[in-house]
């Protein structure tokens, strides 16, 4: 008997389509404003790098809005565009822990966002593990290392979603996806022209008689 096979590309198209459908309209003007407002913070950077572009900021907003995480861990704060977009997507209700190994840029935001200045990701993960804080969503805009593996595994659960920035070629998003690969996860490719990918646990993929509205 032949099996029915669904390739990653087709599954990725289905997942993005469902997210678009469930999230619906998004505050594109507010996202544009966040990107504009954060740009002056570049002057405070010890190490200047790229920031999430508009199209991928929209993708990030939609993903966070869809999954509605209560606790978010972010690797790579920089000027805080992605941080602010995720905060917007959760209506300022999620706990967000964000680290940057190269910079000390204070976002001067609300108490639900805790920043780790000049801190590698494995130290932030270890701190969260000490607090027994589990991340529902992990946004990776920095390259994971072997030092991250043990503390990261302590702060995730069976429904944790990873969002991967810069998923193209040999960039960090692809390297991170390879580190996260496991039989219990499925990789969702970026849409054409975008660089945002996801690693979703199989526990969040369900075949149902009828989709919820």
Coordinates of N, CA and C in Angstrom, one line a residue:
X1 N 0.8 -1.2 0.0 CA 0.0 0.0 0.0 C 0.9 1.3 0.0
X2 N 0.5 2.2 -0.8 CA 1.3 3.5 -0.8 C 0.8 4.4 0.3
X3 N 1.8 5.0 0.9 CA 1.5 5.9 2.0 C 1.2 7.3 1.4
X4 N 0.4 8.1 2.1 CA 0.1 9.5 1.6 C 1.2 10.3 2.3
X5 N 2.0 10.9 1.5 CA 3.1 11.7 2.0 C 2.9 13.2 1.8
X6 N 3.2 13.9 2.8 CA 3.1 15.4 2.7 C 4.5 16.0 2.9
X7 N 5.0 16.6 2.0 CA 6.4 17.2 2.1 C 6.4 18.5 2.9
X8 N 7.5 18.8 3.4 CA 7.7 20.0 4.2 C 7.1 21.3 3.6
X9 N 7.4 21.4 2.3 CA 7.0 22.6 1.6 C 5.5 22.7 1.5
X10 N 4.8 21.6 1.2 CA 3.3 21.7 1.2 C 2.8 21.9 2.6
X11 N 3.3 21.2 3.6 CA 2.9 21.4 4.9 C 3.1 22.9 5.4
X12 N 4.2 23.4 5.0 CA 4.5 24.8 5.4 C 3.5 25.8 4.8
X13 N 3.1 25.6 3.5 CA 2.1 26.4 2.9 C 0.8 26.3 3.7
X14 N 0.4 25.1 4.1 CA -0.8 24.9 4.8 C -0.8 25.6 6.2
X15 N 0.3 25.5 6.9 CA 0.5 26.1 8.2 C 0.3 27.6 8.1
X16 N 1.1 28.2 7.1 CA 1.0 29.7 7.0 C -0.4 30.1 6.6
X17 N -1.0 29.3 5.7 CA -2.4 29.6 5.3 C -3.4 29.6 6.5
X18 N -3.2 28.7 7.4 CA -4.1 28.6 8.6 C -3.8 29.8 9.5
X19 N -2.6 30.1 9.7 CA -2.2 31.3 10.5 C -2.8 32.6 10.0
X20 N -2.7 32.8 8.6 CA -3.3 33.9 8.0 C -4.8 34.0 8.2
X21 N -5.4 32.9 8.1 CA -6.9 32.8 8.2 C -7.3 33.1 9.6
X22 N -6.6 32.5 10.6 CA -7.1 32.7 12.0 C -6.7 34.0 12.6
X23 N -5.6 34.6 12.1 CA -5.2 35.9 12.7 C -6.0 37.0 12.0
X24 N -6.2 36.9 10.7 CA -7.0 37.9 10.0 C -6.2 39.2 9.8
X25 N -6.8 40.3 10.1 CA -6.2 41.6 9.9 C -5.1 41.8 11.0
X26 N -4.1 42.6 10.6 CA -3.0 42.9 11.5 C -2.7 44.4 11.5
X27 N -2.2 44.9 12.6 CA -2.0 46.4 12.7 C -0.7 46.8 11.9
X28 N -0.8 46.8 10.6 CA 0.4 47.1 9.8 C 1.0 48.5 10.1
X29 N 0.1 49.5 10.3 CA 0.6 50.8 10.6 C 1.4 50.9 11.9
X30 N 0.9 50.1 12.9 CA 1.6 50.1 14.2 C 2.9 49.4 14.1
X31 N 3.0 48.3 13.3 CA 4.2 47.6 13.1 C 5.2 48.5 12.4
X32 N 4.8 49.2 11.4 CA 5.7 50.2 10.7 C 6.2 51.3 11.7
X33 N 5.3 51.7 12.6 CA 5.7 52.7 13.6 C 6.7 52.2 14.5
X34 N 6.6 50.9 15.0 CA 7.6 50.3 15.9 C 8.9 50.3 15.2
X35 N 9.0 49.9 14.0 CA 10.3 49.8 13.2 C 10.9 51.2 13.2
X36 N 10.1 52.2 12.9 CA 10.6 53.6 12.8 C 11.1 54.1 14.1
X37 N 10.3 53.8 15.2 CA 10.6 54.4 16.5 C 11.9 53.8 17.1
X38 N 12.2 52.5 16.7 CA 13.3 51.8 17.3 C 14.6 52.2 16.7
X39 N 14.6 52.7 15.4 CA 15.8 53.0 14.7 C 16.8 53.9 15.4
X40 N 16.4 55.0 16.1 CA 17.4 55.8 16.7 C 18.3 55.1 17.8
X41 N 17.8 53.9 18.3 CA 18.5 53.2 19.3 C 19.8 52.6 18.7
X42 N 19.9 52.5 17.4 CA 21.2 52.0 16.8 C 22.4 52.8 17.3
X43 N 22.2 54.1 17.6 CA 23.3 54.9 18.0 C 23.9 54.5 19.3
X44 N 23.1 53.7 20.1 CA 23.6 53.2 21.4 C 24.3 51.9 21.3
X45 N 24.3 51.3 20.1 CA 24.8 49.9 19.9 C 26.3 49.9 19.9
X46 N 26.9 49.0 20.7 CA 28.3 48.7 20.6 C 28.6 47.9 19.3
X47 N 27.7 47.0 19.0 CA 27.8 46.2 17.8 C 26.6 46.4 16.9
X48 N 26.7 47.0 15.8 CA 25.6 47.3 14.9 C 25.4 46.1 13.9
X49 N 24.2 45.6 13.9 CA 23.8 44.5 13.0 C 22.5 44.8 12.4
X50 N 21.9 43.9 11.7 CA 20.6 44.1 11.0 C 19.5 43.9 12.0
X51 N 18.4 44.4 11.6 CA 17.1 44.3 12.4 C 16.1 43.7 11.6
X52 N 15.1 43.1 12.2 CA 14.0 42.4 11.5 C 13.3 43.4 10.5
X53 N 13.2 43.0 9.2 CA 12.5 43.9 8.2 C 11.0 43.8 8.4
X54 N 10.3 44.7 7.7 CA 8.9 44.8 7.9 C 8.2 43.5 7.6
X55 N 8.4 42.8 6.5 CA 7.7 41.6 6.1 C 7.9 40.5 7.2
X56 N 9.1 40.4 7.7 CA 9.3 39.3 8.7 C 8.8 39.8 10.1
X57 N 8.7 41.1 10.3 CA 8.0 41.6 11.5 C 6.6 41.2 11.5
X58 N 6.0 41.3 10.4 CA 4.5 40.9 10.2 C 4.4 39.4 10.4
X59 N 5.3 38.6 9.9 CA 5.2 37.2 10.1 C 5.3 36.8 11.6
X60 N 6.3 37.5 12.2 CA 6.5 37.3 13.7 C 5.2 37.6 14.4
X61 N 4.6 38.8 14.1 CA 3.4 39.2 14.8 C 2.3 38.1 14.6
X62 N 2.1 37.7 13.4 CA 1.1 36.7 13.1 C 1.3 35.4 13.9
X63 N 2.5 34.9 13.9 CA 2.8 33.7 14.6 C 2.5 33.8 16.1
X64 N 3.0 34.9 16.7 CA 2.8 35.1 18.1 C 1.3 35.3 18.4
X65 N 0.6 36.0 17.6 CA -0.8 36.3 17.8 C -1.6 35.0 17.7
X66 N -1.2 34.1 16.8 CA -1.9 32.8 16.6 C -1.7 31.9 17.8
X67 N -0.4 31.7 18.2 CA -0.1 30.8 19.3 C -0.4 31.3 20.7
X68 N -0.4 32.6 20.9 CA -0.8 33.3 22.2 C 0.1 32.7 23.3
X69 N 1.4 32.8 23.2 CA 2.3 32.4 24.3 C 2.2 33.3 25.5
X70 N 2.3 32.7 26.7 CA 2.3 33.4 27.9 C 3.7 33.8 28.4
X71 N 4.7 33.0 28.0 CA 6.1 33.2 28.3 C 6.9 33.1 27.0
X72 N 7.7 34.2 26.7 CA 8.6 34.2 25.5 C 10.0 34.4 25.9
X73 N 10.9 33.6 25.2 CA 12.3 33.9 25.4 C 12.9 34.3 24.0
X74 N 13.6 35.4 24.0 CA 14.2 35.9 22.8 C 15.7 36.0 22.8
X75 N 16.3 35.5 21.8 CA 17.8 35.6 21.7 C 18.1 36.6 20.6
X76 N 18.7 37.7 21.0 CA 19.1 38.8 20.0 C 18.2 40.0 20.1
X77 N 18.3 40.8 21.1 CA 17.4 41.9 21.3 C 17.7 43.0 20.3
X78 N 18.9 43.4 20.2 CA 19.4 44.5 19.4 C 18.6 45.8 19.7
X79 N 17.9 46.4 18.8 CA 17.2 47.6 19.0 C 15.7 47.4 19.4
X80 N 15.3 46.1 19.5 CA 14.1 45.8 20.1 C 12.9 45.7 19.2
X81 N 13.1 45.7 17.9 CA 11.9 45.7 17.0 C 11.1 44.4 17.2
X82 N 11.8 43.3 17.2 CA 11.1 42.0 17.4 C 10.5 41.9 18.7
X83 N 11.2 42.4 19.7 CA 10.6 42.4 21.1 C 9.3 43.2 21.2
X84 N 9.3 44.4 20.6 CA 8.1 45.2 20.6 C 7.0 44.6 19.8
X85 N 7.3 44.0 18.7 CA 6.3 43.4 17.9 C 5.6 42.2 18.6
X86 N 6.4 41.4 19.3 CA 5.9 40.3 20.1 C 5.0 40.8 21.2
X87 N 5.5 41.9 21.8 CA 4.7 42.5 22.9 C 3.4 43.0 22.4
X88 N 3.4 43.6 21.3 CA 2.1 44.1 20.6 C 1.2 42.9 20.3
X89 N 1.8 41.8 19.8 CA 1.0 40.6 19.4 C 0.3 40.0 20.6
X90 N 0.9 40.1 21.8 CA 0.3 39.5 23.0 C -0.5 40.5 23.9
X91 N -0.6 41.7 23.3 CA -1.4 42.8 24.0 C -0.7 43.1 25.3
X92 N 0.6 43.1 25.4 CA 1.4 43.4 26.6 C 1.2 42.5 27.7
X93 N 0.8 41.3 27.5 CA 0.4 40.4 28.6 C 1.4 39.3 28.8
X94 N 2.3 39.0 27.8 CA 3.2 37.9 28.0 C 4.5 38.3 28.8
X95 N 5.1 37.4 29.5 CA 6.4 37.6 30.1 C 7.4 37.4 28.9
X96 N 8.3 38.4 28.7 CA 9.3 38.3 27.7 C 10.7 38.5 28.3
X97 N 11.5 37.5 28.1 CA 12.9 37.5 28.5 C 13.7 37.6 27.2
X98 N 14.6 38.6 27.1 CA 15.3 38.9 25.9 C 16.8 39.2 26.2
X99 N 17.7 38.6 25.5 CA 19.1 38.8 25.8 C 19.9 39.3 24.5
X100 N 20.9 40.0 24.8 CA 21.8 40.4 23.7 C 23.3 40.3 24.2
X101 N 24.1 39.5 23.5 CA 25.4 39.3 23.9 C 26.3 40.4 23.6
X102 N 26.0 41.3 22.7 CA 26.9 42.4 22.2 C 26.5 43.8 22.7
X103 N 25.3 44.0 23.1 CA 24.8 45.4 23.3 C 24.1 45.5 24.7
X104 N 24.0 46.8 25.1 CA 23.3 47.2 26.2 C 22.4 48.4 25.8
X105 N 21.3 48.0 25.2 CA 20.3 49.0 24.8 C 19.0 48.8 25.6
X106 N 18.8 49.8 26.5 CA 17.6 49.7 27.3 C 16.4 50.1 26.6
X107 N 15.4 49.2 26.5 CA 14.2 49.5 25.8 C 13.2 50.3 26.6
X108 N 13.5 50.5 27.9 CA 12.7 51.3 28.8 C 11.2 51.0 28.6
X109 N 10.9 49.7 28.7 CA 9.5 49.3 28.5 C 8.9 48.8 29.8
X110 N 7.7 48.2 29.7 CA 7.0 47.8 30.8 C 7.6 46.6 31.6
X111 N 7.1 46.4 32.8 CA 7.7 45.3 33.6 C 7.6 43.9 33.1
X112 N 6.7 43.7 32.0 CA 6.6 42.3 31.5 C 7.8 42.0 30.6
X113 N 8.7 42.9 30.3 CA 9.9 42.6 29.5 C 11.1 42.8 30.4
X114 N 11.9 41.7 30.5 CA 13.1 41.7 31.2 C 14.3 41.5 30.3
X115 N 15.2 42.4 30.3 CA 16.4 42.4 29.4 C 17.6 41.9 30.1
X116 N 18.4 41.1 29.3 CA 19.7 40.6 29.8 C 20.8 41.3 28.9
X117 N 21.4 42.3 29.4 CA 22.4 43.1 28.7 C 23.8 42.3 28.6
X118 N 24.4 42.4 27.5 CA 25.8 41.7 27.3 C 25.8 40.3 27.9
X119 N 24.7 39.6 27.6 CA 24.5 38.2 28.2 C 24.3 37.2 27.1
X120 N 25.1 36.1 27.1 CA 24.9 35.0 26.1 C 23.6 34.3 26.4
X121 N 23.0 33.7 25.4 CA 21.7 33.0 25.6 C 21.7 31.9 26.6
X122 N 22.8 31.2 26.7 CA 22.8 30.0 27.7 C 22.7 30.5 29.1
X123 N 23.2 31.7 29.4 CA 23.1 32.3 30.7 C 21.7 32.7 31.0
X124 N 21.0 33.3 30.0 CA 19.6 33.7 30.2 C 18.7 32.4 30.4
X125 N 19.0 31.4 29.6 CA 18.2 30.1 29.7 C 18.5 29.5 31.1
X126 N 19.7 29.6 31.6 CA 20.0 29.0 32.9 C 19.3 29.8 34.0
X127 N 19.2 31.1 33.8 CA 18.5 31.9 34.8 C 17.0 31.6 34.8
X128 N 16.4 31.4 33.7 CA 15.0 31.0 33.6 C 14.8 29.7 34.2
X129 N 15.7 28.8 34.0 CA 15.6 27.4 34.5 C 15.6 27.5 36.1
X130 N 16.5 28.3 36.7 CA 16.5 28.5 38.1 C 15.1 28.9 38.6
X131 N 14.5 29.7 37.9 CA 13.1 30.2 38.3 C 12.0 29.2 37.9
X132 N 12.4 28.1 37.3 CA 11.5 27.1 36.8 C 10.4 27.8 35.8
X133 N 10.9 28.7 35.0 CA 10.1 29.4 34.0 C 10.2 28.7 32.7
X134 N 9.1 28.2 32.2 CA 9.0 27.5 30.9 C 8.5 28.4 29.8
X135 N 9.3 28.4 28.7 CA 8.9 29.3 27.5 C 7.9 28.6 26.6
X136 N 6.8 29.3 26.3 CA 5.9 28.7 25.3 C 6.4 29.0 23.9
X137 N 7.2 30.0 23.7 CA 7.7 30.4 22.4 C 9.1 30.9 22.6
X138 N 10.0 30.5 21.7 CA 11.4 30.9 21.7 C 11.7 31.5 20.4
X139 N 12.1 32.8 20.4 CA 12.4 33.5 19.1 C 13.9 33.6 19.0
X140 N 14.5 33.0 18.0 CA 15.9 33.0 17.8 C 16.4 33.9 16.7
X141 N 17.0 35.0 17.1 CA 17.7 35.9 16.2 C 19.2 35.9 16.5
X142 N 19.7 34.8 17.0 CA 21.1 34.6 17.3 C 21.4 33.1 17.2
X143 N 22.6 32.8 16.9 CA 23.0 31.4 16.7 C 23.2 30.7 18.0
X144 N 22.5 29.5 18.1 CA 22.7 28.7 19.2 C 24.0 28.0 19.2
X145 N 24.5 27.6 20.4 CA 25.8 26.8 20.5 C 25.5 25.6 21.4
X146 N 26.5 24.8 21.5 CA 26.4 23.6 22.3 C 26.2 24.0 23.8
X147 N 26.6 25.1 24.2 CA 26.4 25.6 25.6 C 24.9 25.8 25.9
X148 N 24.2 26.1 24.8 CA 22.7 26.4 25.0 C 21.9 25.1 25.2
X149 N 22.4 24.0 24.7 CA 21.5 22.8 24.7 C 20.9 22.4 26.0
X150 N 21.8 22.2 27.0 CA 21.3 21.8 28.3 C 20.3 22.8 29.0
X151 N 20.7 24.1 29.1 CA 19.8 25.0 29.8 C 18.5 25.2 29.0
X152 N 18.6 25.2 27.6 CA 17.4 25.4 26.8 C 16.4 24.3 27.0
X153 N 16.9 23.0 27.1 CA 16.0 21.9 27.3 C 15.3 22.0 28.6
X154 N 15.8 22.7 29.5 CA 15.2 22.9 30.8 C 14.1 23.9 30.9
X155 N 14.0 24.8 29.8 CA 13.0 25.8 29.8 C 11.9 25.6 28.8
X156 N 11.9 24.5 28.1 CA 10.9 24.3 27.1 C 10.0 23.1 27.5
X157 N 8.8 23.0 26.9 CA 7.9 21.9 27.2 C 7.4 21.3 25.9
X158 N 6.5 20.4 26.0 CA 6.1 19.6 24.8 C 5.3 20.4 23.8
X159 N 5.0 21.7 24.1 CA 4.2 22.5 23.1 C 5.0 23.8 22.8
X160 N 6.2 23.9 23.1 CA 7.0 25.1 22.8 C 7.3 25.2 21.3
X161 N 7.0 26.4 20.8 CA 7.3 26.7 19.4 C 8.5 27.6 19.3
X162 N 9.4 27.2 18.3 CA 10.6 28.0 18.0 C 10.3 28.8 16.8
X163 N 10.6 30.1 16.8 CA 10.6 30.9 15.6 C 12.0 31.3 15.2
X164 N 12.4 31.0 14.0 CA 13.7 31.1 13.5 C 13.9 32.3 12.5
X165 N 14.7 33.3 12.9 CA 15.0 34.3 11.9 C 16.1 34.0 11.0
X166 N 16.2 34.7 9.9 CA 17.3 34.4 8.9 C 17.4 33.0 8.5
X167 N 16.3 32.4 8.1 CA 16.4 31.0 7.5 C 16.6 31.1 6.0
X168 N 17.8 31.1 5.7 CA 18.2 31.0 4.2 C 19.7 30.7 4.1
X169 N 20.0 29.9 3.1 CA 21.4 29.6 2.8 C 22.1 28.9 4.0
X170 N 23.2 29.5 4.4 CA 23.9 29.0 5.6 C 23.8 29.9 6.8
X171 N 22.8 30.8 6.8 CA 22.6 31.7 7.9 C 22.2 31.0 9.2
X172 N 22.2 31.8 10.2 CA 21.9 31.2 11.6 C 20.6 30.5 11.7
X173 N 19.6 30.9 11.0 CA 18.3 30.3 11.1 C 18.3 28.8 10.7
X174 N 19.1 28.5 9.6 CA 19.3 27.2 9.1 C 20.1 26.4 10.1
X175 N 21.2 26.9 10.7 CA 22.0 26.2 11.6 C 21.2 25.9 12.9
X176 N 20.3 26.9 13.3 CA 19.5 26.6 14.5 C 18.5 25.5 14.3
X177 N 17.9 25.5 13.1 CA 16.9 24.5 12.8 C 17.6 23.1 12.8
X178 N 18.8 23.0 12.4 CA 19.5 21.7 12.4 C 19.7 21.3 13.8
X179 N 20.0 22.2 14.7 CA 20.2 21.9 16.1 C 19.0 21.4 16.8
X180 N 17.8 22.0 16.4 CA 16.6 21.7 17.0 C 15.9 20.5 16.4
X181 N 16.4 20.0 15.3 CA 15.7 18.9 14.6 C 15.5 17.6 15.5
X182 N 14.3 17.1 15.6 CA 14.1 15.9 16.3 C 12.8 15.2 15.8
X183 N 12.6 13.9 16.1 CA 11.4 13.2 15.5 C 10.1 13.9 16.0
X184 N 10.1 14.6 17.1 CA 8.9 15.1 17.6 C 8.6 16.5 17.1
X185 N 9.4 17.0 16.2 CA 9.2 18.4 15.7 C 9.1 18.4 14.1
X186 N 8.4 19.4 13.6 CA 8.4 19.6 12.2 C 8.8 21.0 11.8
X187 N 9.6 21.1 10.8 CA 10.1 22.4 10.4 C 9.2 23.0 9.3
X188 N 8.8 24.3 9.6 CA 7.9 25.0 8.7 C 8.8 26.0 8.0
X189 N 8.9 25.9 6.7 CA 9.8 26.8 5.9 C 9.2 28.2 5.8
X190 N 10.0 29.2 5.6 CA 9.5 30.6 5.4 C 8.7 30.6 4.1
X191 N 7.9 31.6 4.0 CA 7.2 31.9 2.7 C 8.2 32.5 1.7
X192 N 7.9 32.4 0.5 CA 8.8 33.0 -0.6 C 9.0 34.4 -0.3
X193 N 10.3 34.8 -0.3 CA 10.6 36.2 -0.1 C 10.7 36.6 1.4
X194 N 10.5 35.7 2.3 CA 10.6 35.9 3.7 C 11.7 35.1 4.3
X195 N 12.1 35.3 5.6 CA 13.2 34.6 6.2 C 12.7 34.0 7.6
X196 N 11.5 34.0 7.9 CA 11.0 33.5 9.2 C 10.5 32.1 9.0
X197 N 11.1 31.2 9.8 CA 10.7 29.8 9.8 C 10.3 29.4 11.2
X198 N 9.7 28.2 11.3 CA 9.3 27.7 12.6 C 9.6 26.3 12.8
X199 N 9.8 25.9 14.1 CA 10.0 24.5 14.5 C 8.8 24.3 15.4
X200 N 7.9 23.4 15.0 CA 6.6 23.2 15.7 C 6.6 21.8 16.2
X201 N 6.2 21.6 17.5 CA 6.1 20.2 18.0 C 4.9 19.5 17.4
X202 N 5.0 18.2 17.2 CA 3.9 17.4 16.6 C 2.7 17.5 17.5
X203 N 2.8 17.8 18.8 CA 1.6 17.9 19.6 C 0.7 19.1 19.2
X204 N 1.2 20.0 18.4 CA 0.4 21.1 18.0 C -0.2 21.0 16.6
X205 N 0.1 19.8 16.0 CA -0.5 19.5 14.7 C -1.5 18.4 14.8
X206 N -2.8 18.8 14.6 CA -3.9 17.9 14.8 C -4.7 17.8 13.5
X207 N -5.1 16.5 13.2 CA -6.0 16.2 12.1 C -7.4 16.1 12.8
X208 N -8.3 17.0 12.4 CA -9.6 17.0 13.1 C -10.8 16.9 12.1
X209 N -12.0 16.4 12.5 CA -13.1 16.3 11.6 C -13.5 17.6 11.0
X210 N -13.4 18.6 11.8 CA -13.8 20.0 11.4 C -13.0 21.0 12.1
X211 N -12.4 22.0 11.4 CA -11.6 23.0 12.0 C -12.4 24.0 12.8
X212 N -11.8 24.4 13.9 CA -12.5 25.4 14.8 C -12.5 26.7 14.1
X213 N -13.6 27.5 14.3 CA -13.7 28.8 13.6 C -13.1 29.8 14.6

